[in-house]
Amino acid sequence: MALPLPPGLTPSEVGFLCEMEQVTIIPRQRLDGLELLGGPTEPLRPPFPVPLPLWLALLLKKQKRADISPPTWLSVEVLTQILDFEMDERTAELFSPSQDLPAPTTTAPLDGDPYLAHDALELSPPFLKDAATSRAQKDALPYHWNELGHLLLTHAADNFVEPDMVRKLLRDLREVRMSKLRKGFKVLDAGAGTQLNNVGGMEIAEVRGFVVGVVDGLRRLNHSREESRKEREDEERENGIGSSSYRDDEDEDML
Amino acid sequence: MAIGPRLRGRPAHTPGPTFLSYTPNGRKLITVGLNNAMRIFETGSDAEPITIDDVQDAHTAIAAANGFFVVGSEDGTVCKYSLETNSLDGLLVRSTLPIRDIALSPDGIWAAVASDELVVKIVNTHDMERVMYLREQPKPAKHVSFDPSGSYIAVSCTDGVVYVYSLSSEEPELIKKVHGLVRALESDAEASSRVVWHPDGRAFAAPTATRDIQVMSKSDWERQRTFSSGHSREITALAWSLNGALLATAGADRNIVLWDTKTQTIIKRFDQNSVRATILDMQWHPTENLLSYTNNDGELYLHTDIVPPEHASLLEMSLQGAPLIHDPLKEISGNAGRMIASGLMRSGDISGKRFGTPDSLDEILGNDGNSESGLDFIEDDDGAGYVEEANGNGKRTSGHLGNGIAPPPKRPNYNNDWRSPIHMHESFQPGSTPWRGSRRYLCLNLTGFVWTVDQTTHHTITVEFYDQDRFRDFHFTDPFLYDKASLNEHGTLFSCPASVQHPCTIYYRPHETWTTRVDWRVELPAEEEATSIALSSSYVVATTSKGYVRVYSLFGVPLQIFRQKSSPAIACAAWRDYVLTIGNGPLKAGRRTCLQYSIENVKRDQTCQDCDTIPLVSNASLVNVFFSDSGDPCIYDTDGVLLVLQHWRTMGQAKWVPLLDTKQMARLQSGRKKELHWPVAVAREKFHCIILKGGETEPYFPRPLLSEFDFHVPVATLAPSTDDEEEAQVGTEVQRLEESFVRKELLLTLMTDLVHSTNATHAQTVELARAEVDVDKTLLQLIAAECREGEERGMKALEIVGLMKDRTGRMLEAASKIATRFQRDVLREKIDALAERRLVGLEEVEET
């Protein structure tokens, strides 16, 4: 049975993945730690802030058992700053830098020493540790910025200082960045590429269908030309110097 | 002389709007009106006024200084006239649209000009090329007024907003937009939206849409007292008397009302019979009982003896305070006993400062920035201590009381002029904030918060909790005017000061019971006030103005009462069976009292610490005192340092150890952020506080979020970034580990004390063992860092090995492995030798 969906992730799937991100909540009632597949959660003791996966935080928020404290990059000052960066003419080609990757911790300074071993559980990009908690880097957008901002503004708008302003800035930011992405497609050609550094998860999901279609179309258009070029090359080879033909054949086989 | 000869207006100008201004010395009075003449009246002379003829007519504003006056007219010109030659001195500024108001700064150097243009210009009266512009208002300004120090200017705009600018910087800076205070009026309306600053400079008054006069304080922009229901139509003019004790207002209902500032009551009203036309401008004579006003019919009235004789003494008083609801200078809650306890204090407050000669310049001219008592002349915005600043509780130090508010005594106090005042620490309730507007927090901690709202006749108290599941928020009307509260997970404790109806009362309200609620009240003996209260899980404690410490059980049974050894009391705190009391001790250098604390165990009736000192450096004072969640006393001072008491269960062993210096935190190192930290609690090995930005000194509504910070013992300064990146990296790494070692070692001793002195649970013992291993782990990392540094650090590394607590030998084994890895063979041999000696117990023998 053919899957009716286009290749890649749908926006709701991206949003679902984003719910793995950790956010900081301020509990309003006690709850003992839960044993989850992603690891145990800390026990909730009001008013101590605790990092929790977004899905659980949203659940608690809906039941009025917790308040979500939005990450610092979802504040008006930081978003304005990032928007300025995106709008600046000098950086018109670039997307604002994403959060710094943590230093690699796979090699312990001393092997085999139980006391110096690092945390066994390590999240891998794009799920950086503390991407959206209160300890998050203050001046950069994480991979899941769009989805996370949308989810938090939908379900926990009352925990923002200026939710409408944040919503507006997020929309501006999205439009600016999407227009940059679209600008990149103008140069799409067979063999050409556009750089997707620092682009968020939702943005990739949004443009994936289009880009894949365009590139595929281009490939098909160029198919006949490619074929004829290949045939010409083959002919040249056959008519060419015989000594090298053997090795060329082998190359063909390997392809 | 209300029954005296009928007041006769002096026709000064052709009928029409007329305005006046006194020179600050009160000798001359100048009026302008519709015609092109300006009239200068000499005070106390009935002679025909001097008339200056001018080419412009329809003058709309005037302001006078001692040597000159400035007149604005409808054709947009502002001219300066000399009072010595009584002639035109020059054009000051020209506007394209009619001038609406002119104000002169108290020193006469700047003239603020409001016209129908959007921009308010502030022109230097000596050099008309120096102009400052106030550009923030979106519509034309109607009135401008300088505050008594000349460093602020309030612009009443026709959009109904008051814009307050600070003039202390080069470029005027908008500091506040006050919405909803004044009405939106046309710029040529008769009704007034003028802001008049109270002469003490802490507040201003403005007519509101409801025809009342609202006082607003400058420090927090809160609405204060109102002068209400005086007029039936719009207010057209208002003026404070020069000492601020009286307010005169006039309305479109042709009434003049004199108000007593202190009580906001009407002391005299002149109705339509005595007032012929709407008064547009009025001004008090600077010294005499004389109010002059001009109306919209071209007339000037010099209303001598306007204040009735029974109230005339009000005018002779010295500068009066502005009518604030909770005047921080008058009301020092809970400090009732302070004055009595030290007879010196009262005279000490105002001593050390000479009083001016009678009729000195300051007395005549009032305060300006250069006066001795120029209030808040220096804006201490960087906290460098140019001025006596309020301490962390928002309470000012006692030296401040002399600042223009305290009435100077009738005769100079000769016997203690040489003596500098003694600085005693004021008492405070931990976790409370002072009044701001009509609200304050009585208690803020990790359980929840208690706040009260002043409803003039009573208060309403609200208690809210963080844990919405275990506790239920409650709210009640409070006729007792409780001013202190303490909250924990078992109940809420309140205390109220004595009043006419009741003595000082302590009220305890438990959160939950299994029978009906058993809240109880205890009344203290007459003339005894609670200075601070504390609630633990098993006791209620109160320190009182009589120097007693009173301990009750949670059901109100009085258990102990004893005299505090160091008094007057400052604060108290309680945790389980332990009670910590702080009082003023003997004098130390700088004529400050030395703070002393005592810790008692109520249950076992033991004294843990007795009159030990709280070490505060020079000018710092205590902001908060509380027990951490593991039961260690903590203090936070105005220097931003959090200190914890170590070894406090053993008499004489206690010492205060810094846990965190908030001024050295990395987040503040960039120098861009300016913030204060308001301490809330120490829990889970973290410091919980409220971050205050924008120069605030205490949290306000809505309740700000709590922030938490990790401890950081100030062992070394944060390493500045050097050119040699590699070198700096290693240096900071070692420093970080060293700090971590000192901090963990400190927390370990705190935990050890706790575990050894109580019936420790199994979890606690396990935790203790884990903490011990943790300290050793830090040491291992430190050894690794030292080994990496080089061979020559071997001695230091060996010393660090010696610090290890572990007695099983596993840690030493690990250390030796590290040495092997870095190929420090000599070090490894020495570590092995040490391990061997320890194994056979030699080391212990050597140590003893």
mmCIF file of C-alpha atoms in Angstrom, chain B residues 303-478:
data_model
loop_
_atom_site.group_PDB
_atom_site.id
_atom_site.type_symbol
_atom_site.label_atom_id
_atom_site.label_comp_id
_atom_site.label_asym_id
_atom_site.label_seq_id
_atom_site.Cartn_x
_atom_site.Cartn_y
_atom_site.Cartn_z
ATOM 1 C CA HIS B 303 -5.965 88.592 49.358
ATOM 2 C CA THR B 304 -4.214 89.496 52.575
ATOM 3 C CA ASP B 305 -4.785 87.384 55.688
ATOM 4 C CA ILE B 306 -6.497 84.755 53.645
ATOM 5 C CA VAL B 307 -5.689 82.056 56.178
ATOM 6 C CA PRO B 308 -8.004 82.539 59.162
ATOM 7 C CA PRO B 309 -6.194 83.467 62.367
ATOM 8 C CA GLU B 310 -6.920 80.104 64.032
ATOM 9 C CA HIS B 311 -4.986 78.365 61.279
ATOM 10 C CA ALA B 312 -2.405 81.046 60.601
ATOM 11 C CA SER B 313 0.172 79.089 62.573
ATOM 12 C CA LEU B 314 0.186 76.559 59.735
ATOM 13 C CA LEU B 315 1.879 79.099 57.538
ATOM 14 C CA GLU B 316 4.615 79.725 60.057
ATOM 15 C CA MET B 317 5.619 76.105 60.331
ATOM 16 C CA SER B 318 8.778 74.901 58.739
ATOM 17 C CA LEU B 319 8.703 72.690 55.657
ATOM 18 C CA GLN B 320 6.029 70.036 55.997
ATOM 19 C CA GLY B 321 6.161 66.575 54.516
ATOM 20 C CA ALA B 322 4.047 65.678 51.545
ATOM 21 C CA PRO B 323 0.845 63.782 52.347
ATOM 22 C CA LEU B 324 2.014 60.259 51.576
ATOM 23 C CA ILE B 325 -0.040 57.313 52.754
ATOM 24 C CA HIS B 326 2.863 55.492 54.328
ATOM 25 C CA ASP B 327 5.488 58.087 54.861
ATOM 26 C CA PRO B 328 8.772 56.220 55.160
ATOM 27 C CA LEU B 329 10.180 59.045 57.241
ATOM 28 C CA LYS B 330 7.378 59.264 59.718
ATOM 29 C CA GLU B 331 6.321 55.724 60.136
ATOM 30 C CA ILE B 332 8.933 53.216 61.096
ATOM 31 C CA SER B 333 6.839 50.223 61.802
ATOM 32 C CA GLY B 334 7.916 48.089 64.630
ATOM 33 C CA ASN B 335 10.526 50.511 65.812
ATOM 34 C CA ALA B 336 8.468 52.017 68.510
ATOM 35 C CA GLY B 337 10.857 50.777 71.124
ATOM 36 C CA ARG B 338 13.900 52.052 69.413
ATOM 37 C CA MET B 339 13.554 55.606 70.527
ATOM 38 C CA ILE B 340 12.858 54.725 74.100
ATOM 39 C CA ALA B 341 15.666 52.268 74.286
ATOM 40 C CA SER B 342 18.244 54.867 73.487
ATOM 41 C CA GLY B 343 17.467 58.314 74.685
ATOM 42 C CA LEU B 344 20.296 59.565 72.604
ATOM 43 C CA MET B 345 18.684 58.646 69.355
ATOM 44 C CA ARG B 346 16.163 61.400 69.166
ATOM 45 C CA SER B 347 18.619 64.175 69.613
ATOM 46 C CA GLY B 348 21.180 62.225 67.696
ATOM 47 C CA ASP B 349 19.060 62.300 64.616
ATOM 48 C CA ILE B 350 19.160 65.985 64.163
ATOM 49 C CA SER B 351 22.425 66.774 65.844
ATOM 50 C CA GLY B 352 25.622 67.053 63.964
ATOM 51 C CA LYS B 353 24.090 69.518 61.607
ATOM 52 C CA ARG B 354 24.068 73.216 62.087
ATOM 53 C CA PHE B 355 20.980 75.229 61.670
ATOM 54 C CA GLY B 356 20.934 78.242 59.424
ATOM 55 C CA THR B 357 20.836 81.750 60.701
ATOM 56 C CA PRO B 358 17.352 83.228 60.789
ATOM 57 C CA ASP B 359 16.265 84.665 57.460
ATOM 58 C CA SER B 360 19.123 82.988 55.675
ATOM 59 C CA LEU B 361 19.028 82.702 51.948
ATOM 60 C CA ASP B 362 17.793 79.150 52.065
ATOM 61 C CA GLU B 363 14.978 80.042 54.365
ATOM 62 C CA ILE B 364 13.757 82.748 52.064
ATOM 63 C CA LEU B 365 14.363 81.078 48.773
ATOM 64 C CA GLY B 366 13.416 77.590 49.735
ATOM 65 C CA ASN B 367 15.365 74.535 48.843
ATOM 66 C CA ASP B 368 17.284 74.233 45.693
ATOM 67 C CA GLY B 369 19.963 71.859 44.604
ATOM 68 C CA ASN B 370 22.594 73.748 46.526
ATOM 69 C CA SER B 371 20.770 73.992 49.821
ATOM 70 C CA GLU B 372 22.012 71.946 52.671
ATOM 71 C CA SER B 373 18.797 70.018 52.701
ATOM 72 C CA GLY B 374 18.309 69.763 48.967
ATOM 73 C CA LEU B 375 16.367 66.561 48.976
ATOM 74 C CA ASP B 376 17.588 63.867 46.658
ATOM 75 C CA PHE B 377 19.738 66.361 44.874
ATOM 76 C CA ILE B 378 22.316 63.706 44.220
ATOM 77 C CA GLU B 379 20.917 60.857 42.274
ATOM 78 C CA ASP B 380 22.821 57.896 43.605
ATOM 79 C CA ASP B 381 22.272 55.828 40.519
ATOM 80 C CA ASP B 382 25.453 53.819 40.632
ATOM 81 C CA GLY B 383 25.224 53.051 44.315
ATOM 82 C CA ALA B 384 28.604 54.578 45.061
ATOM 83 C CA GLY B 385 27.235 56.037 48.241
ATOM 84 C CA TYR B 386 27.183 59.738 47.563
ATOM 85 C CA VAL B 387 24.053 59.956 49.599
ATOM 86 C CA GLU B 388 22.635 58.054 52.495
ATOM 87 C CA GLU B 389 20.739 55.383 50.734
ATOM 88 C CA ALA B 390 17.891 53.323 52.000
ATOM 89 C CA ASN B 391 19.101 49.995 53.254
ATOM 90 C CA GLY B 392 17.894 46.728 51.837
ATOM 91 C CA ASN B 393 14.625 46.934 53.678
ATOM 92 C CA GLY B 394 13.861 50.213 52.044
ATOM 93 C CA LYS B 395 14.257 51.824 55.408
ATOM 94 C CA ARG B 396 16.510 54.747 55.604
ATOM 95 C CA THR B 397 19.272 54.984 58.068
ATOM 96 C CA SER B 398 18.526 57.314 60.882
ATOM 97 C CA GLY B 399 20.898 59.995 59.664
ATOM 98 C CA HIS B 400 18.494 60.676 56.885
ATOM 99 C CA LEU B 401 15.814 61.979 59.185
ATOM 100 C CA GLY B 402 17.384 65.386 59.314
ATOM 101 C CA ASN B 403 16.783 65.818 55.654
ATOM 102 C CA GLY B 404 14.448 68.729 55.454
ATOM 103 C CA ILE B 405 11.596 66.879 57.069
ATOM 104 C CA ALA B 406 12.356 66.898 60.746
ATOM 105 C CA PRO B 407 11.384 70.278 62.094
ATOM 106 C CA PRO B 408 14.386 72.186 63.343
ATOM 107 C CA PRO B 409 14.081 72.806 67.077
ATOM 108 C CA LYS B 410 13.061 76.208 68.262
ATOM 109 C CA ARG B 411 16.433 76.821 69.762
ATOM 110 C CA PRO B 412 19.672 75.138 68.796
ATOM 111 C CA ASN B 413 20.612 72.160 70.866
ATOM 112 C CA TYR B 414 23.992 73.118 72.175
ATOM 113 C CA ASN B 415 24.956 70.184 74.291
ATOM 114 C CA ASN B 416 25.359 67.547 71.610
ATOM 115 C CA ASP B 417 26.320 69.375 68.479
ATOM 116 C CA TRP B 418 29.750 67.832 68.571
ATOM 117 C CA ARG B 419 28.462 64.366 68.898
ATOM 118 C CA SER B 420 27.929 62.287 65.808
ATOM 119 C CA PRO B 421 24.843 60.107 65.878
ATOM 120 C CA ILE B 422 24.931 56.477 66.894
ATOM 121 C CA HIS B 423 23.891 54.174 64.128
ATOM 122 C CA MET B 424 21.688 51.453 65.462
ATOM 123 C CA HIS B 425 20.398 48.719 63.275
ATOM 124 C CA GLU B 426 16.661 49.000 62.804
ATOM 125 C CA SER B 427 14.456 46.092 63.589
ATOM 126 C CA PHE B 428 12.856 44.318 60.682
ATOM 127 C CA GLN B 429 10.603 41.404 60.003
ATOM 128 C CA PRO B 430 12.509 38.918 57.843
ATOM 129 C CA GLY B 431 10.966 38.528 54.407
ATOM 130 C CA SER B 432 8.764 41.619 54.512
ATOM 131 C CA THR B 433 8.818 44.714 52.331
ATOM 132 C CA PRO B 434 7.921 48.292 53.278
ATOM 133 C CA TRP B 435 4.716 49.958 52.142
ATOM 134 C CA ARG B 436 4.672 51.034 48.596
ATOM 135 C CA GLY B 437 1.505 52.801 47.648
ATOM 136 C CA SER B 438 -1.138 50.883 49.486
ATOM 137 C CA ARG B 439 0.428 47.428 49.343
ATOM 138 C CA ARG B 440 3.197 45.489 50.928
ATOM 139 C CA TYR B 441 4.373 41.956 51.404
ATOM 140 C CA LEU B 442 4.307 40.845 55.009
ATOM 141 C CA CYS B 443 6.143 37.640 54.326
ATOM 142 C CA LEU B 444 7.693 36.032 51.285
ATOM 143 C CA ASN B 445 9.244 32.600 51.467
ATOM 144 C CA LEU B 446 9.270 29.269 49.716
ATOM 145 C CA THR B 447 5.967 28.174 51.220
ATOM 146 C CA GLY B 448 4.058 31.125 49.899
ATOM 147 C CA PHE B 449 3.513 34.778 50.481
ATOM 148 C CA VAL B 450 1.374 37.046 52.609
ATOM 149 C CA TRP B 451 0.409 40.470 51.403
ATOM 150 C CA THR B 452 -1.804 43.221 52.676
ATOM 151 C CA VAL B 453 -3.666 46.086 51.076
ATOM 152 C CA ASP B 454 -4.430 49.282 52.933
ATOM 153 C CA GLN B 455 -8.121 50.154 52.537
ATOM 154 C CA THR B 456 -7.744 53.262 54.781
ATOM 155 C CA THR B 457 -10.101 52.002 57.515
ATOM 156 C CA HIS B 458 -8.890 48.423 57.489
ATOM 157 C CA HIS B 459 -6.507 46.143 55.651
ATOM 158 C CA THR B 460 -7.178 43.076 53.584
ATOM 159 C CA ILE B 461 -4.705 40.253 53.896
ATOM 160 C CA THR B 462 -4.177 37.553 51.311
ATOM 161 C CA VAL B 463 -2.135 34.419 51.857
ATOM 162 C CA GLU B 464 -1.136 32.496 48.766
ATOM 163 C CA PHE B 465 0.819 29.280 48.474
ATOM 164 C CA TYR B 466 3.073 27.790 45.887
ATOM 165 C CA ASP B 467 1.728 24.340 46.549
ATOM 166 C CA GLN B 468 -1.883 24.678 45.448
ATOM 167 C CA ASP B 469 -2.605 21.078 46.244
ATOM 168 C CA ARG B 470 -1.640 20.893 49.906
ATOM 169 C CA PHE B 471 -2.821 24.335 50.959
ATOM 170 C CA ARG B 472 -5.718 26.507 50.097
ATOM 171 C CA ASP B 473 -5.192 30.233 49.554
ATOM 172 C CA PHE B 474 -7.164 32.437 51.892
ATOM 173 C CA HIS B 475 -8.108 36.033 52.202
ATOM 174 C CA PHE B 476 -9.604 38.007 55.065
ATOM 175 C CA THR B 477 -10.499 41.501 56.152
ATOM 176 C CA ASP B 478 -8.210 42.692 58.854
#
